[in-house]
mmCIF file of N, CA and C and ligand atoms in Angstrom:
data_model
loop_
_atom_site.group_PDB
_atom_site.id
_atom_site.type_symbol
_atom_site.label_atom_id
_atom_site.label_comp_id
_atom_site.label_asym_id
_atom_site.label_seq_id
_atom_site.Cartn_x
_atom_site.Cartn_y
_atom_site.Cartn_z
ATOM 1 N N UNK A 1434 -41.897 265.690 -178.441
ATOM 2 C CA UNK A 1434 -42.553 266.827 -177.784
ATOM 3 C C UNK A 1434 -41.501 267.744 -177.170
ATOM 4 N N UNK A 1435 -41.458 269.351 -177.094
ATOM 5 C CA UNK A 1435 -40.600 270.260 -176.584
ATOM 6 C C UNK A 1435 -41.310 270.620 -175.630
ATOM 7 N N UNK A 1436 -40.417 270.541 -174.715
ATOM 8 C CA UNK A 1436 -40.761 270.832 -173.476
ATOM 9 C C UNK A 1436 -40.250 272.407 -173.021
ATOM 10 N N UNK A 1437 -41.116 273.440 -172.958
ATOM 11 C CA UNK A 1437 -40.879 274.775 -173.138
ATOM 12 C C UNK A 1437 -40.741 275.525 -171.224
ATOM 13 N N UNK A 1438 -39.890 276.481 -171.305
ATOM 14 C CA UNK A 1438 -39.597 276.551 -169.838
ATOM 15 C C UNK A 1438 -40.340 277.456 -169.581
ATOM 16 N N UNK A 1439 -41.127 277.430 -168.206
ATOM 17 C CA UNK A 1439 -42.519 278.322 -167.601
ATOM 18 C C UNK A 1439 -41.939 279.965 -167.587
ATOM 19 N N UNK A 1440 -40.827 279.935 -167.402
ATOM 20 C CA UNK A 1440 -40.117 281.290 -166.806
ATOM 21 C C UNK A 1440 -40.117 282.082 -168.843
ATOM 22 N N UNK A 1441 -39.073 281.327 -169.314
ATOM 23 C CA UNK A 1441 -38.927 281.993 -170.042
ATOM 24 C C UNK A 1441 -39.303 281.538 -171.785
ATOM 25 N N UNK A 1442 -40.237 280.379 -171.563
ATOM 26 C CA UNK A 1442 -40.794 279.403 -172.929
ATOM 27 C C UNK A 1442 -39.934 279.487 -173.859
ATOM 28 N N UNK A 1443 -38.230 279.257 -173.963
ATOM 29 C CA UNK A 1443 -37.684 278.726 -174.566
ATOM 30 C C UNK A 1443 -37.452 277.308 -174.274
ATOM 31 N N UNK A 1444 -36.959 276.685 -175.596
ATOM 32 C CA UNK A 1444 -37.230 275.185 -175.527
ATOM 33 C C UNK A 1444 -36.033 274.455 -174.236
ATOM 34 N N UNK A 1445 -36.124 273.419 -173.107
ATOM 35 C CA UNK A 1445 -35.349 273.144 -172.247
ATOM 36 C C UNK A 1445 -34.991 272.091 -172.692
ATOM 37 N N UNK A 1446 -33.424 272.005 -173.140
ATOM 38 C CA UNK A 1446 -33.290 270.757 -174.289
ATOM 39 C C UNK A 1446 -32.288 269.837 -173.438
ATOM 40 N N UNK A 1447 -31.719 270.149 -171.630
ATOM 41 C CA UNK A 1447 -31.563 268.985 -171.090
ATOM 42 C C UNK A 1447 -32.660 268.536 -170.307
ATOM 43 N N UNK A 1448 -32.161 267.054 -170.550
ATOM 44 C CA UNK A 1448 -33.700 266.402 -169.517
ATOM 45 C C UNK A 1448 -32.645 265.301 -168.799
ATOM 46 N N UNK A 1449 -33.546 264.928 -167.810
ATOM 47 C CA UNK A 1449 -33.064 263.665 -167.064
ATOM 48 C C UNK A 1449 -34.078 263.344 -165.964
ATOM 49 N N UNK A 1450 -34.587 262.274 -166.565
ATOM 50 C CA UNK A 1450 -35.909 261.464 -165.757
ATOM 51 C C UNK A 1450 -37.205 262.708 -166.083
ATOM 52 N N UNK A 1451 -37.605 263.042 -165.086
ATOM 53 C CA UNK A 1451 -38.840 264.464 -164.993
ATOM 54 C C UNK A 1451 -37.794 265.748 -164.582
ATOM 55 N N UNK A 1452 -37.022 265.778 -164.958
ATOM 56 C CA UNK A 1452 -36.270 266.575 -164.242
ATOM 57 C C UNK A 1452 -35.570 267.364 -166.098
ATOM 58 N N UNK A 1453 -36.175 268.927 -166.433
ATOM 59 C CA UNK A 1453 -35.548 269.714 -167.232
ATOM 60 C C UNK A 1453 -34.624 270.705 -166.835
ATOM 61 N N UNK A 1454 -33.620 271.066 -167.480
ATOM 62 C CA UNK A 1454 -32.823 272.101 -167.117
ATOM 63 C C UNK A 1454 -32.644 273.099 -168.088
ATOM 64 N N UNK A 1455 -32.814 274.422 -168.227
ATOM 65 C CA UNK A 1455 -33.499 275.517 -168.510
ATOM 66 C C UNK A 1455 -31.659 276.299 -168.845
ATOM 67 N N UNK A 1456 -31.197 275.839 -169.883
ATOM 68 C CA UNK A 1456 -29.802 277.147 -170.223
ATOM 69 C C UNK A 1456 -30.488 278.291 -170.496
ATOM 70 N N UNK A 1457 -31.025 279.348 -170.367
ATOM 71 C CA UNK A 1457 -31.115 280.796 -170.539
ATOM 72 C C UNK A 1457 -31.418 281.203 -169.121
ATOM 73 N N UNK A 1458 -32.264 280.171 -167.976
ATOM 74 C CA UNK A 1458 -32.518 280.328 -166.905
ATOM 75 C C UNK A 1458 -31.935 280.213 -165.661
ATOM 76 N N UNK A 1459 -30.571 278.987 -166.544
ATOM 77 C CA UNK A 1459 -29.880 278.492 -165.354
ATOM 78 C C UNK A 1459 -30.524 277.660 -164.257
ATOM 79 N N UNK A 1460 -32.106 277.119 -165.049
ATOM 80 C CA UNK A 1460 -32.635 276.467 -163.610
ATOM 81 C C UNK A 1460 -33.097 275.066 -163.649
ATOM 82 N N UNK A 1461 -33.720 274.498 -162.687
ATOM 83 C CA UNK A 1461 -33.883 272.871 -163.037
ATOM 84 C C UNK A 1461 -35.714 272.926 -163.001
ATOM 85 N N UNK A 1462 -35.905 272.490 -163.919
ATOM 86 C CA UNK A 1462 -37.627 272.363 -162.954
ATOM 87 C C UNK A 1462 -37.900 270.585 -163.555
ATOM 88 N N UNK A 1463 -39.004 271.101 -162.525
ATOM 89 C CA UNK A 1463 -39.054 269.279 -162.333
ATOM 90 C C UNK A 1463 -40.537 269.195 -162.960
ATOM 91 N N UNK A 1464 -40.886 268.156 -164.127
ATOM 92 C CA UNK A 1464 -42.332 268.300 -164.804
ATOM 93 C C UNK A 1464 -43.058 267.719 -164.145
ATOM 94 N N UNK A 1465 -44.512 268.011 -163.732
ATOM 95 C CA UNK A 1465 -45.144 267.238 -162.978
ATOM 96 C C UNK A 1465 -46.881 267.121 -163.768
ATOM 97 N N UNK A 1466 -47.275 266.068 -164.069
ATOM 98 C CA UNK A 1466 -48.504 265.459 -164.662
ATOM 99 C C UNK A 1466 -49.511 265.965 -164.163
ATOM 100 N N UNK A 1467 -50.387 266.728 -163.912
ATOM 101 C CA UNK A 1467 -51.681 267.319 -163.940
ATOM 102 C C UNK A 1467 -52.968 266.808 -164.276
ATOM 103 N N UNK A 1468 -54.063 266.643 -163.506
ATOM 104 C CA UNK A 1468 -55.291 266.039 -164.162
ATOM 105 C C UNK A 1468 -55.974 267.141 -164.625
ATOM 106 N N UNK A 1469 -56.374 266.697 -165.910
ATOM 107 C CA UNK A 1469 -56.922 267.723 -166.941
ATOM 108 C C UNK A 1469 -58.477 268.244 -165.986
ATOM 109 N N UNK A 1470 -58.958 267.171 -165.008
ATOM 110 C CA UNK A 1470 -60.326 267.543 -164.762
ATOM 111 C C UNK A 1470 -60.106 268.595 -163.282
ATOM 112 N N UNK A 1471 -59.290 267.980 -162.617
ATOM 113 C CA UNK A 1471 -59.226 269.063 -161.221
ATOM 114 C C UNK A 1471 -57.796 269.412 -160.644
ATOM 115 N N UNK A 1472 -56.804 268.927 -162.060
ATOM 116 C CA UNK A 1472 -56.105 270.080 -161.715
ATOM 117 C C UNK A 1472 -55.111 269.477 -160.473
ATOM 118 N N UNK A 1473 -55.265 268.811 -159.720
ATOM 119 C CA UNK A 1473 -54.063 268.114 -159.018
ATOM 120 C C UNK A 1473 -53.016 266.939 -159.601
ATOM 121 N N UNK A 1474 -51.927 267.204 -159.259
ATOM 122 C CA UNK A 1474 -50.890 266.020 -159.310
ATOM 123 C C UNK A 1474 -51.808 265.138 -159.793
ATOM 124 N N UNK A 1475 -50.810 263.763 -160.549
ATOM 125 C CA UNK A 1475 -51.872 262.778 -160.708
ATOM 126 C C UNK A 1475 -50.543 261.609 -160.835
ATOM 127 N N UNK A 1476 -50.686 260.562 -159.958
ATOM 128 C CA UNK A 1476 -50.480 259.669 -159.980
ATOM 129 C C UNK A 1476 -49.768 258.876 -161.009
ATOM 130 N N UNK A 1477 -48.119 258.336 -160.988
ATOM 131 C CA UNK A 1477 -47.608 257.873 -162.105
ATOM 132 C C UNK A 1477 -48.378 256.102 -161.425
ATOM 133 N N UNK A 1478 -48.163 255.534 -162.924
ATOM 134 C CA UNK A 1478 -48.483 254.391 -162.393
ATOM 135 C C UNK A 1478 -47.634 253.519 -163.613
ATOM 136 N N UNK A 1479 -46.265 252.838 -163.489
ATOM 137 C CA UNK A 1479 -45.788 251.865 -164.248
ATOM 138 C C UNK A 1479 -45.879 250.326 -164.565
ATOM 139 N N UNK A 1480 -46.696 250.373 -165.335
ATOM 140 C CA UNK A 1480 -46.839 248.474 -165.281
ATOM 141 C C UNK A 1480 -46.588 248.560 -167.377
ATOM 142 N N UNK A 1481 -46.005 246.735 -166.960
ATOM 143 C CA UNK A 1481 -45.508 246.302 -167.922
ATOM 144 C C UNK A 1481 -45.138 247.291 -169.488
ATOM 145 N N UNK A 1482 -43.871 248.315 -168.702
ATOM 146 C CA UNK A 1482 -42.998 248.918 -169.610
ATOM 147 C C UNK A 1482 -44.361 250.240 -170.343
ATOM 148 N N UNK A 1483 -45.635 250.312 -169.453
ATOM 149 C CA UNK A 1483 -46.506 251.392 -170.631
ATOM 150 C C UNK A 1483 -46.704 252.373 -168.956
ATOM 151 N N UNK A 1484 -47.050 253.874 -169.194
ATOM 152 C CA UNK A 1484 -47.048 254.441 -168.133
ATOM 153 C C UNK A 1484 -48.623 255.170 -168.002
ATOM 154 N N UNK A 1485 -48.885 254.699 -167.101
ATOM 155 C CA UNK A 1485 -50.588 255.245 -166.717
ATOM 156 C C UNK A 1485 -50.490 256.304 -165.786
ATOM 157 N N UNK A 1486 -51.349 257.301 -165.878
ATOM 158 C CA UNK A 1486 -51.739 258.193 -165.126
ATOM 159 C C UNK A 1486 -52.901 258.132 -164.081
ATOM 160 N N UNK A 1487 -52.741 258.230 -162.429
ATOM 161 C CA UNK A 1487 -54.368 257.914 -161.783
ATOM 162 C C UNK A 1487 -54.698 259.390 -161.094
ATOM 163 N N UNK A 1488 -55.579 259.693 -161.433
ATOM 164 C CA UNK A 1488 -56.053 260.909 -160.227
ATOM 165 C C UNK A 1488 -56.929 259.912 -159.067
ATOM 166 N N UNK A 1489 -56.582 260.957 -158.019
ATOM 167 C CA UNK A 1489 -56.917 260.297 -156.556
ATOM 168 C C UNK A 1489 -58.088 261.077 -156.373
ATOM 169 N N UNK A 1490 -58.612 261.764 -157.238
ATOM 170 C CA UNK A 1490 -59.769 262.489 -156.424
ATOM 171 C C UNK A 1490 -60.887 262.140 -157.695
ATOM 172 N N UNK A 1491 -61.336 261.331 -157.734
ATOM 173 C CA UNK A 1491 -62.434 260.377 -158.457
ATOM 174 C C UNK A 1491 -62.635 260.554 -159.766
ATOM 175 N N UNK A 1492 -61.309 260.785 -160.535
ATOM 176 C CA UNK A 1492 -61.035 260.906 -162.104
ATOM 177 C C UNK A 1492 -60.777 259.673 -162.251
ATOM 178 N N UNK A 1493 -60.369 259.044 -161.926
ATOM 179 C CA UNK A 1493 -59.360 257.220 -162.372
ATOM 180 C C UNK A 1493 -58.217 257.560 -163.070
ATOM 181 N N UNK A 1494 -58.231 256.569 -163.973
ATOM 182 C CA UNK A 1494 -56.679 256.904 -164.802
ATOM 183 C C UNK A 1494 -57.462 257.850 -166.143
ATOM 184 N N UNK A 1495 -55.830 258.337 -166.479
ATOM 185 C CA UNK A 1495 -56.230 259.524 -167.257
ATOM 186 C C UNK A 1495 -55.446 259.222 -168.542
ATOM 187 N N UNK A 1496 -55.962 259.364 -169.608
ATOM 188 C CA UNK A 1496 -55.132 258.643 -170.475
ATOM 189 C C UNK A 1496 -53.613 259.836 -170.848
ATOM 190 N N UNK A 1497 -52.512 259.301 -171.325
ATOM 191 C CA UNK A 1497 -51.334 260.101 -171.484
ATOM 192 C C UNK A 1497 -51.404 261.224 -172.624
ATOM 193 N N UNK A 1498 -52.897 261.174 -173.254
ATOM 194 C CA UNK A 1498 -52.943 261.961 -173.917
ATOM 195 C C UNK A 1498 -53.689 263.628 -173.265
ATOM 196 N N UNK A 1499 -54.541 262.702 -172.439
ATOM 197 C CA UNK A 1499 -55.187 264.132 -171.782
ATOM 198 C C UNK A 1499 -54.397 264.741 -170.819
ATOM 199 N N UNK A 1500 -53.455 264.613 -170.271
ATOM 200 C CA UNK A 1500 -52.617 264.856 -169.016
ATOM 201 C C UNK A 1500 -51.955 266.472 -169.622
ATOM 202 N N UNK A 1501 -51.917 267.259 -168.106
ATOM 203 C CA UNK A 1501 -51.546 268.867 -168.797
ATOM 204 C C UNK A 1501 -50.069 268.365 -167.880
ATOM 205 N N UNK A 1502 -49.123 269.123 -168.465
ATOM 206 C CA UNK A 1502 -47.806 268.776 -168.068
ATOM 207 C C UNK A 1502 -47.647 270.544 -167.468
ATOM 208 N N UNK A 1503 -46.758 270.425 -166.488
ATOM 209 C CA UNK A 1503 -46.559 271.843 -165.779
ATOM 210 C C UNK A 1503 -45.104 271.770 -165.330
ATOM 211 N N UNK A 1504 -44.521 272.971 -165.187
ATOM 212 C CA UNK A 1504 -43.154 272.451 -164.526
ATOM 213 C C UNK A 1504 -42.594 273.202 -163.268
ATOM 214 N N UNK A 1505 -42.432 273.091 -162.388
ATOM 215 C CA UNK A 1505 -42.570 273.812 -161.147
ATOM 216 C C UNK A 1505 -40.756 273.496 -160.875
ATOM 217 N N UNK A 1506 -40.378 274.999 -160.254
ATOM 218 C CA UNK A 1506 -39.058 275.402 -160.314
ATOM 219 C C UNK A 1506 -38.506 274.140 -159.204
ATOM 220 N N UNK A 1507 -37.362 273.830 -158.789
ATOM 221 C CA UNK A 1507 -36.857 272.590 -158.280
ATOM 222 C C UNK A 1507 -35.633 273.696 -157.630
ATOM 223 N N UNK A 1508 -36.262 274.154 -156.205
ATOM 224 C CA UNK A 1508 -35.172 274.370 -155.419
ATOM 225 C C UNK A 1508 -33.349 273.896 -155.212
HETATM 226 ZN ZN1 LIG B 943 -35.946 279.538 -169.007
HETATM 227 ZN ZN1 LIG B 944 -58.293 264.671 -161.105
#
């Protein structure tokens, strides 16, 4: 999957952890998991090596397919 930068949707081809870095932008943004239903943060959840998603506001877990990915600039 390419992970495209919010500012300028060219492709951000360093990564490290959730963390992209943007060469045309010079910037870092940090990706953050989204619940497809309301839209807040959503909860990483790591068990045995597979990664689940939980929303806290009465979605449950969300499978890794429905999750909207966003990337918000990293001061
Ligand atoms: Zn950019
Ligand atoms: Zn939710």
């Amino acid at each position: 999957m390419t992970s495209l930068c919010p500012r300028c949707r060219k492709a951000m081809l360093w990564r490290e952890g959730d963390r992209f870095y943007c060469e045309s932008c010079r910037r870092v943004y940090q990706q953050i998991a989204r619940c497809p239903e309301c839209e807040h943060p959503l909860e990483k959840l790591a068990a045995c090596g597979a990664v689940d998603y939980f929303c806290q506001h009465g979605y449950g877990l969300i499978s890794k397919k429905r999750i909207v990915l966003k990337y918000e600039e990293v001061a």
